[in-house]
CSV table of C-alpha atoms in Angstrom, one decimal:
chain,number,residue,atom,x,y,z
A,110,MET,CA,-7.1,33.7,-28.0
A,111,SER,CA,-7.4,30.6,-25.9
A,112,ASN,CA,-6.6,27.1,-26.7
A,113,GLU,CA,-9.7,25.8,-25.0
A,114,ASN,CA,-12.9,26.7,-26.6
A,115,GLY,CA,-15.1,25.6,-23.6
A,116,ASN,CA,-18.8,25.2,-23.7
A,117,TRP,CA,-21.2,27.8,-25.1
A,118,CYS,CA,-24.6,28.1,-23.3
A,119,LEU,CA,-28.0,28.3,-24.9
A,120,ILE,CA,-29.3,31.9,-25.5
A,121,GLU,CA,-32.9,32.9,-25.2
A,122,SER,CA,-34.5,34.5,-28.2
A,123,ASP,CA,-35.2,37.8,-26.5
A,124,PRO,CA,-34.5,41.4,-27.7
A,125,GLY,CA,-33.3,42.4,-24.2
A,126,VAL,CA,-30.8,39.5,-24.1
A,127,PHE,CA,-29.5,40.3,-27.5
A,128,THR,CA,-29.2,44.0,-26.8
A,129,GLU,CA,-27.2,43.4,-23.7
A,130,LEU,CA,-25.0,40.9,-25.5
A,131,ILE,CA,-24.2,43.5,-28.1
A,132,HIS,CA,-23.5,46.3,-25.6
A,133,ASN,CA,-21.3,44.0,-23.5
A,134,MET,CA,-19.2,43.2,-26.6
A,135,GLY,CA,-18.4,46.9,-26.7
A,136,VAL,CA,-20.8,48.0,-29.4
A,137,ARG,CA,-22.5,51.3,-28.9
A,138,ASP,CA,-25.8,52.9,-30.2
A,139,VAL,CA,-27.3,49.6,-31.4
A,140,GLN,CA,-30.3,47.8,-30.0
A,141,VAL,CA,-32.5,44.8,-30.9
A,142,GLU,CA,-36.2,44.9,-31.5
A,143,GLU,CA,-38.6,42.0,-31.8
A,144,LEU,CA,-40.7,42.0,-35.0
A,145,TYR,CA,-44.3,40.9,-35.3
A,146,SER,CA,-44.7,41.8,-39.0
A,147,LEU,CA,-42.6,41.5,-42.2
A,148,ASP,CA,-44.2,44.5,-43.7
A,149,SER,CA,-41.5,46.7,-45.3
A,150,ASP,CA,-43.1,49.9,-44.0
A,151,THR,CA,-42.9,48.6,-40.4
A,152,LEU,CA,-39.2,47.9,-40.9
A,153,ARG,CA,-38.5,51.3,-42.6
A,154,ALA,CA,-40.1,53.0,-39.6
A,155,MET,CA,-37.3,51.5,-37.4
A,156,ALA,CA,-34.5,52.8,-39.6
A,157,PRO,CA,-31.6,52.4,-39.6
A,158,VAL,CA,-32.1,48.6,-39.8
A,159,TYR,CA,-28.7,46.9,-40.0
A,160,GLY,CA,-30.0,43.3,-40.4
A,161,LEU,CA,-32.5,40.7,-39.2
A,162,ILE,CA,-32.1,37.7,-37.0
A,163,PHE,CA,-34.4,34.7,-37.7
A,164,LEU,CA,-35.0,31.8,-35.3
A,165,PHE,CA,-36.6,28.6,-36.6
A,166,LYS,CA,-36.9,24.9,-35.9
A,167,TRP,CA,-33.9,23.3,-37.6
A,168,GLN,CA,-34.8,20.5,-40.0
A,169,GLY,CA,-31.4,19.4,-41.1
A,170,GLN,CA,-30.4,19.8,-44.7
A,171,THR,CA,-34.0,19.9,-45.9
A,172,THR,CA,-34.1,23.4,-47.3
A,173,PRO,CA,-34.1,23.9,-51.1
A,174,HIS,CA,-31.0,26.0,-50.9
A,175,SER,CA,-28.1,24.2,-52.6
A,176,ASP,CA,-25.0,23.7,-50.5
A,177,SER,CA,-22.7,23.2,-53.5
A,178,LYS,CA,-20.5,25.9,-54.9
A,179,GLN,CA,-22.1,27.8,-57.7
A,180,THR,CA,-21.3,30.8,-59.8
A,181,PRO,CA,-20.9,33.9,-57.6
A,182,GLY,CA,-23.6,36.4,-58.1
A,183,SER,CA,-26.5,33.9,-58.7
A,184,SER,CA,-29.3,34.2,-56.3
A,185,GLY,CA,-30.5,31.6,-53.8
A,186,ILE,CA,-27.2,29.6,-53.6
A,187,VAL,CA,-24.2,29.4,-51.5
A,188,VAL,CA,-21.4,31.5,-52.9
A,189,ASP,CA,-17.8,32.5,-52.1
A,190,SER,CA,-17.8,36.2,-51.6
A,191,ASN,CA,-14.9,38.3,-50.4
A,192,ASP,CA,-17.4,41.2,-49.7
A,193,VAL,CA,-19.2,39.3,-47.0
A,194,PHE,CA,-17.7,38.4,-43.5
A,195,PHE,CA,-18.9,34.9,-43.0
A,196,ALA,CA,-17.9,32.4,-40.3
A,197,GLN,CA,-18.9,28.8,-40.1
A,198,GLN,CA,-20.3,27.5,-36.8
A,199,ILE,CA,-18.1,24.8,-35.4
A,200,ILE,CA,-19.4,24.5,-31.8
A,201,GLN,CA,-22.9,23.9,-30.4
A,202,ASN,CA,-25.0,26.7,-29.1
A,203,ALA,CA,-22.9,29.5,-30.6
A,204,CYS,CA,-25.4,30.4,-33.3
A,205,ALA,CA,-27.0,33.3,-31.4
A,206,THR,CA,-23.7,35.2,-31.1
A,207,GLN,CA,-22.7,34.2,-34.6
A,208,ALA,CA,-26.0,35.7,-35.9
A,209,ILE,CA,-25.3,38.9,-34.1
A,210,LEU,CA,-21.7,39.2,-35.4
A,211,SER,CA,-22.8,38.3,-38.9
A,212,ILE,CA,-24.8,41.6,-39.0
A,213,LEU,CA,-22.4,43.8,-37.0
A,214,LEU,CA,-19.2,42.8,-38.9
A,215,ASN,CA,-20.9,43.3,-42.2
A,216,ARG,CA,-22.2,46.8,-41.3
A,217,GLU,CA,-19.0,48.0,-39.6
A,218,SER,CA,-18.9,51.2,-41.7
A,219,GLU,CA,-22.1,52.3,-40.0
A,220,ILE,CA,-21.6,50.9,-36.5
A,221,GLU,CA,-19.1,51.6,-33.8
A,222,LEU,CA,-17.8,48.1,-33.1
A,223,GLY,CA,-15.6,48.8,-30.1
A,224,GLU,CA,-12.2,47.3,-29.4
A,225,THR,CA,-13.1,43.7,-29.0
A,226,LEU,CA,-15.0,43.2,-32.3
A,227,THR,CA,-12.6,45.5,-34.2
A,228,ASN,CA,-9.6,43.4,-33.1
A,229,PHE,CA,-11.5,40.2,-33.9
A,230,GLN,CA,-12.5,41.3,-37.4
A,231,SER,CA,-8.9,42.5,-38.1
A,232,PHE,CA,-7.5,39.1,-37.0
A,233,ALA,CA,-10.1,37.0,-38.8
A,234,SER,CA,-10.8,38.9,-42.0
A,235,ASP,CA,-8.2,37.0,-44.1
A,236,LEU,CA,-9.1,33.6,-42.8
A,237,PRO,CA,-11.4,31.1,-44.5
A,238,PRO,CA,-14.9,30.6,-43.1
A,239,ASP,CA,-14.0,27.5,-41.1
A,240,MET,CA,-11.0,29.1,-39.5
A,241,ARG,CA,-13.0,32.3,-38.7
A,242,GLY,CA,-15.4,30.0,-36.9
A,243,LEU,CA,-12.5,28.5,-34.9
A,244,ALA,CA,-11.2,32.0,-34.1
A,245,LEU,CA,-14.6,33.0,-32.8
A,246,THR,CA,-14.9,29.9,-30.7
A,247,ASN,CA,-11.5,30.6,-29.1
A,248,CYS,CA,-12.1,34.3,-28.5
A,249,ASP,CA,-12.2,34.6,-24.7
A,250,GLN,CA,-13.9,38.0,-24.6
A,251,ILE,CA,-16.8,37.1,-27.0
A,252,ARG,CA,-17.3,33.7,-25.3
A,253,GLU,CA,-17.4,35.2,-21.8
A,254,VAL,CA,-20.1,37.7,-22.9
A,255,HIS,CA,-22.1,34.9,-24.5
A,256,ASN,CA,-21.8,32.7,-21.4
A,257,SER,CA,-22.8,35.6,-19.1
A,258,PHE,CA,-26.4,34.3,-19.7
A,259,VAL,CA,-25.7,30.7,-18.7
A,260,ARG,CA,-28.5,29.3,-16.7
A,261,PRO,CA,-27.8,27.7,-13.3
A,262,GLU,CA,-28.0,23.9,-13.4
A,263,SER,CA,-30.5,22.2,-11.1
A,264,PHE,CA,-28.2,19.2,-10.6
A,265,LEU,CA,-24.5,18.7,-10.5
A,266,THR,CA,-23.1,16.9,-13.5
A,267,ASP,CA,-19.7,15.7,-14.6
A,268,PRO,CA,-18.3,18.4,-16.9
A,269,ASP,CA,-16.2,15.8,-18.7
A,270,GLU,CA,-19.1,13.6,-19.4
A,271,PRO,CA,-20.3,13.9,-23.0
A,272,ARG,CA,-23.7,15.3,-23.6
A,273,ARG,CA,-26.5,13.1,-25.0
A,274,PRO,CA,-26.7,13.8,-28.8
A,275,ALA,CA,-30.0,15.2,-30.0
A,276,GLY,CA,-32.4,12.6,-31.3
A,277,GLU,CA,-35.1,12.8,-34.0
A,278,ASP,CA,-37.7,13.6,-31.4
A,279,ASP,CA,-35.8,16.6,-30.0
A,280,ASP,CA,-36.7,20.1,-31.2
A,281,LEU,CA,-33.6,22.0,-32.2
A,282,PHE,CA,-33.8,25.7,-33.0
A,283,HIS,CA,-31.3,27.8,-34.9
A,284,PHE,CA,-30.4,31.5,-35.5
A,285,ILE,CA,-29.4,32.9,-38.9
A,286,SER,CA,-29.0,36.4,-40.2
A,287,TYR,CA,-30.2,38.4,-43.2
A,288,VAL,CA,-28.0,41.4,-44.1
A,289,PRO,CA,-27.5,43.7,-47.1
A,290,VAL,CA,-24.0,44.0,-48.5
A,291,ASN,CA,-23.2,46.1,-51.6
A,292,GLY,CA,-26.7,46.1,-52.8
A,293,ARG,CA,-27.3,42.4,-52.5
A,294,LEU,CA,-29.2,40.5,-49.8
A,295,TYR,CA,-27.4,37.7,-48.0
A,296,GLU,CA,-28.5,34.9,-45.7
A,297,LEU,CA,-25.8,34.0,-43.3
A,298,ASP,CA,-26.2,30.6,-41.7
A,299,GLY,CA,-23.1,29.3,-39.8
A,300,LEU,CA,-24.1,25.7,-40.6
A,301,LYS,CA,-23.7,26.3,-44.4
A,302,ARG,CA,-20.5,26.4,-46.3
A,303,GLY,CA,-20.8,30.0,-47.2
A,304,PRO,CA,-23.3,33.0,-47.5
A,305,ILE,CA,-26.5,32.5,-49.5
A,306,ASP,CA,-26.9,35.2,-52.1
A,307,HIS,CA,-30.6,36.2,-52.5
A,308,GLY,CA,-29.7,38.6,-55.4
A,309,GLU,CA,-29.7,42.3,-56.0
A,310,SER,CA,-32.3,44.4,-54.3
A,311,GLU,CA,-32.8,48.1,-54.4
A,312,ASP,CA,-35.0,47.7,-51.3
A,313,TRP,CA,-33.7,44.9,-49.2
A,314,LEU,CA,-36.4,45.4,-46.5
A,315,GLU,CA,-39.0,44.5,-49.2
A,316,ARG,CA,-37.0,41.5,-50.4
A,317,VAL,CA,-36.1,40.0,-47.0
A,318,GLY,CA,-39.8,39.7,-46.2
A,319,GLU,CA,-40.4,37.6,-49.3
A,320,VAL,CA,-37.4,35.4,-48.5
A,321,ILE,CA,-38.4,34.8,-44.9
A,322,GLN,CA,-42.1,34.1,-45.9
A,323,GLN,CA,-40.8,31.5,-48.4
A,324,ARG,CA,-38.6,29.9,-45.6
A,325,MET,CA,-41.6,29.7,-43.3
A,326,GLY,CA,-43.6,28.1,-46.0
A,327,GLU,CA,-41.3,25.1,-46.0
A,328,TYR,CA,-42.8,24.0,-42.7
A,329,LYS,CA,-45.9,22.0,-42.0
A,330,GLU,CA,-49.1,23.9,-41.7
A,331,GLY,CA,-49.6,25.1,-38.1
A,332,GLU,CA,-46.0,25.5,-37.3
A,333,ILE,CA,-45.7,28.9,-35.5
A,334,ARG,CA,-42.4,28.5,-33.6
A,335,PHE,CA,-40.5,31.3,-35.3
A,336,ASN,CA,-39.0,34.5,-34.0
A,337,LEU,CA,-37.7,37.5,-35.8
A,338,MET,CA,-35.7,40.4,-34.5
A,339,ALA,CA,-34.2,43.5,-36.0
A,340,VAL,CA,-30.8,44.9,-35.2
A,341,ILE,CA,-31.3,48.7,-35.4
A,342,GLY,CA,-29.8,52.0,-34.3
A,343,ASP,CA,-30.3,53.1,-30.7
A,344,ARG,CA,-33.8,54.8,-30.7
A,345,ARG,CA,-33.0,56.9,-27.7
A,346,LYS,CA,-30.1,58.5,-29.5
A,347,MET,CA,-32.1,59.1,-32.6
A,348,LEU,CA,-35.0,60.6,-30.7
A,349,SER,CA,-32.7,62.8,-28.7
A,350,GLU,CA,-31.2,64.1,-32.0
A,351,GLN,CA,-34.7,64.8,-33.3
A,352,ILE,CA,-35.5,66.8,-30.0
A,353,THR,CA,-32.3,68.8,-30.6
A,354,SER,CA,-33.4,69.6,-34.1
A,355,VAL,CA,-36.9,70.7,-32.9
A,356,ASP,CA,-35.3,72.9,-30.2
A,357,ARG,CA,-33.3,74.7,-32.9
A,358,ASP,CA,-36.4,75.3,-34.9
A,359,ILE,CA,-38.2,76.6,-31.8
A,360,SER,CA,-35.4,79.0,-31.0
A,361,ARG,CA,-35.3,80.3,-34.6
A,362,LEU,CA,-39.1,80.9,-34.6
A,363,MET,CA,-38.9,82.5,-31.2
A,364,ALA,CA,-36.4,85.0,-32.5
A,365,GLU,CA,-38.5,85.6,-35.5
A,366,LEU,CA,-41.5,86.1,-33.3
A,367,GLU,CA,-39.8,88.8,-31.3
A,368,LYS,CA,-39.0,90.7,-34.5
A,369,LEU,CA,-42.6,90.5,-35.7
A,370,ARG,CA,-43.9,91.8,-32.4
A,371,LEU,CA,-41.7,94.9,-32.6
A,372,GLY,CA,-43.2,95.5,-36.1
A,373,GLU,CA,-46.8,94.6,-35.2
A,374,SER,CA,-46.9,92.1,-38.1
A,375,LYS,CA,-50.0,90.2,-39.0
A,376,ASP,CA,-47.9,87.0,-39.3
A,377,LEU,CA,-47.7,86.7,-35.5
A,378,GLY,CA,-50.5,84.2,-35.3
A,379,ASP,CA,-48.9,81.9,-38.0
A,380,VAL,CA,-45.5,81.9,-36.2
A,381,GLU,CA,-47.1,81.3,-32.8
A,382,SER,CA,-49.1,78.4,-34.3
A,383,ARG,CA,-45.9,76.8,-35.7
A,384,ILE,CA,-44.2,77.2,-32.3
A,385,ALA,CA,-47.1,75.5,-30.6
A,386,GLY,CA,-46.9,72.6,-33.1
A,387,LEU,CA,-43.2,72.2,-32.5
A,388,ASN,CA,-43.7,72.2,-28.7
A,389,SER,CA,-46.4,69.5,-29.2
A,390,GLU,CA,-44.0,67.5,-31.4
A,391,ARG,CA,-41.2,67.9,-28.8
A,392,ALA,CA,-43.5,66.6,-26.0
A,393,GLY,CA,-44.3,63.5,-28.2
A,394,LEU,CA,-40.6,62.8,-28.7
A,395,GLU,CA,-39.9,63.1,-25.0
A,396,HIS,CA,-42.7,60.6,-24.3
A,397,LEU,CA,-41.1,58.2,-26.8
A,398,VAL,CA,-37.7,58.6,-25.0
A,399,ASP,CA,-39.4,57.9,-21.7
A,400,LEU,CA,-40.9,54.7,-23.2
A,401,GLU,CA,-37.5,53.6,-24.5
A,402,ASN,CA,-35.8,54.3,-21.1
A,403,GLY,CA,-38.5,52.3,-19.4
A,404,LYS,CA,-38.0,49.4,-21.9
A,405,PHE,CA,-34.2,49.4,-21.2
A,406,ALA,CA,-34.9,49.4,-17.5
A,407,ARG,CA,-37.1,46.3,-17.9
A,408,TYR,CA,-34.4,44.7,-20.0
A,409,GLN,CA,-31.9,45.2,-17.3
A,410,PHE,CA,-34.2,43.9,-14.6
A,411,ASP,CA,-35.2,40.9,-16.6
A,412,ASN,CA,-31.7,40.0,-17.5
A,413,SER,CA,-30.6,40.3,-13.9
A,414,LEU,CA,-33.2,37.7,-13.0
A,415,ARG,CA,-32.1,35.4,-15.8
A,416,LYS,CA,-28.6,35.3,-14.2
A,417,LEU,CA,-29.7,34.7,-10.6
A,418,ASN,CA,-29.5,31.2,-9.2
A,419,PHE,CA,-32.9,30.6,-7.4
A,420,ILE,CA,-32.2,27.0,-6.7
A,421,PRO,CA,-30.8,27.5,-3.1
A,422,PHE,CA,-33.8,29.7,-2.3
A,423,VAL,CA,-36.3,27.1,-3.6
A,424,TYR,CA,-34.4,24.4,-1.7
A,425,GLN,CA,-34.5,26.3,1.6
A,426,LEU,CA,-38.2,27.2,1.1
A,427,VAL,CA,-39.2,23.6,0.4
A,428,ARG,CA,-37.1,22.4,3.3
A,429,ALA,CA,-38.8,24.9,5.7
A,430,MET,CA,-42.2,23.9,4.5
A,431,ALA,CA,-41.4,20.3,5.1
A,432,GLU,CA,-40.2,21.0,8.6
A,433,LYS,CA,-43.4,22.8,9.4
A,434,GLY,CA,-45.5,20.1,7.9
A,435,VAL,CA,-47.2,22.2,5.3
A,436,LEU,CA,-45.3,20.8,2.2
A,437,GLU,CA,-47.4,17.7,1.6
A,438,PRO,CA,-50.8,19.5,1.9
A,439,ALA,CA,-49.5,22.2,-0.5
A,440,VAL,CA,-48.5,19.5,-3.0
A,441,GLU,CA,-51.8,17.8,-2.8
A,442,LYS,CA,-53.7,21.1,-3.2
A,443,ALA,CA,-51.6,21.9,-6.3
A,444,LYS,CA,-52.3,18.4,-7.7
A,445,GLU,CA,-56.1,19.0,-7.2
A,446,LYS,CA,-55.9,22.4,-8.9
A,447,ALA,CA,-54.0,20.8,-11.8
A,448,LYS,CA,-56.6,18.1,-12.1
A,449,ASN,CA,-59.4,20.5,-12.3
A,450,ARG,CA,-57.7,22.9,-14.7
A,451,PRO,CA,-59.1,22.7,-18.3
A,452,ARG,CA,-56.7,20.9,-20.5
A,453,GLN,CA,-55.3,22.9,-23.4
A,454,GLN,CA,-55.4,21.1,-26.7
A,455,ARG,CA,-52.0,20.8,-28.4
A,456,PRO,CA,-51.9,22.3,-31.9
A,457,ASP,CA,-51.4,19.9,-34.8
A,458,MET,CA,-47.8,19.9,-36.0
């Protein structure tokens, strides 16, 4: 632990970014997928789903959820629950990592957390929510992983100068989590005093869609700036396990086929047809593995670009263009293109 919590950078709402954050914390066999539907069948097809991360425009304390202490077990209110690992957010911009941890640390029996998160959970488990938030803020390993996505600044600023506080006209966005714990659905928002209990649910994937739809309904008509991601098991591992299972079935049927050939059985055609079907299934699974590998390669490439500082390159390019006398004509040409470009009408908010 460190005595200086430092600054936490803004994190882009992107499944590749969140997946790398999770892996760099030492967690294995977990990835993040962006969701375009709240349909429970869509979510079940991604099983195992450990939890959902929801990004929305923060409106202050305007939601109907009460922030007062109520009887534990009631739905839709903030409760004190020893079953749920919940940490309050005490520093700006930490909500992305807190949303990730809110899921991982509440599904630790199903996820290999790794040394960093295991040690953090062991240290913070007996602390109250505000002190858990302080412990998280001061955890060097977690903060360094979070800040690995810091964007290069275009201009030098005084690090000791306080930042301008957000005003009413500023759009602020916030990450929260939805996670099932002991048969109940919880909403974990680090800006609240505790977890919000949405009640018992035999099928939490069905219930969470209703809760998020209700949350989105609190906004003005036309507001579309939401993002939803699922924290799920590594699909490459699951697909590889399915391929191994298919290979076992193919080997068993091949052995059965050899016996049938020796006996000139009429069942040969049926077994050969089943083997052909399994080979087709195997090819389909291998194709899905290739797609996942390609996706992770894109994640890695995109994340490397996010971390590069292009400012020196742009500066040298503009300088070279100015020295050759082509900068001003290029600027004027760009202005003319912008002037002739059809204007996009802004949606009503």
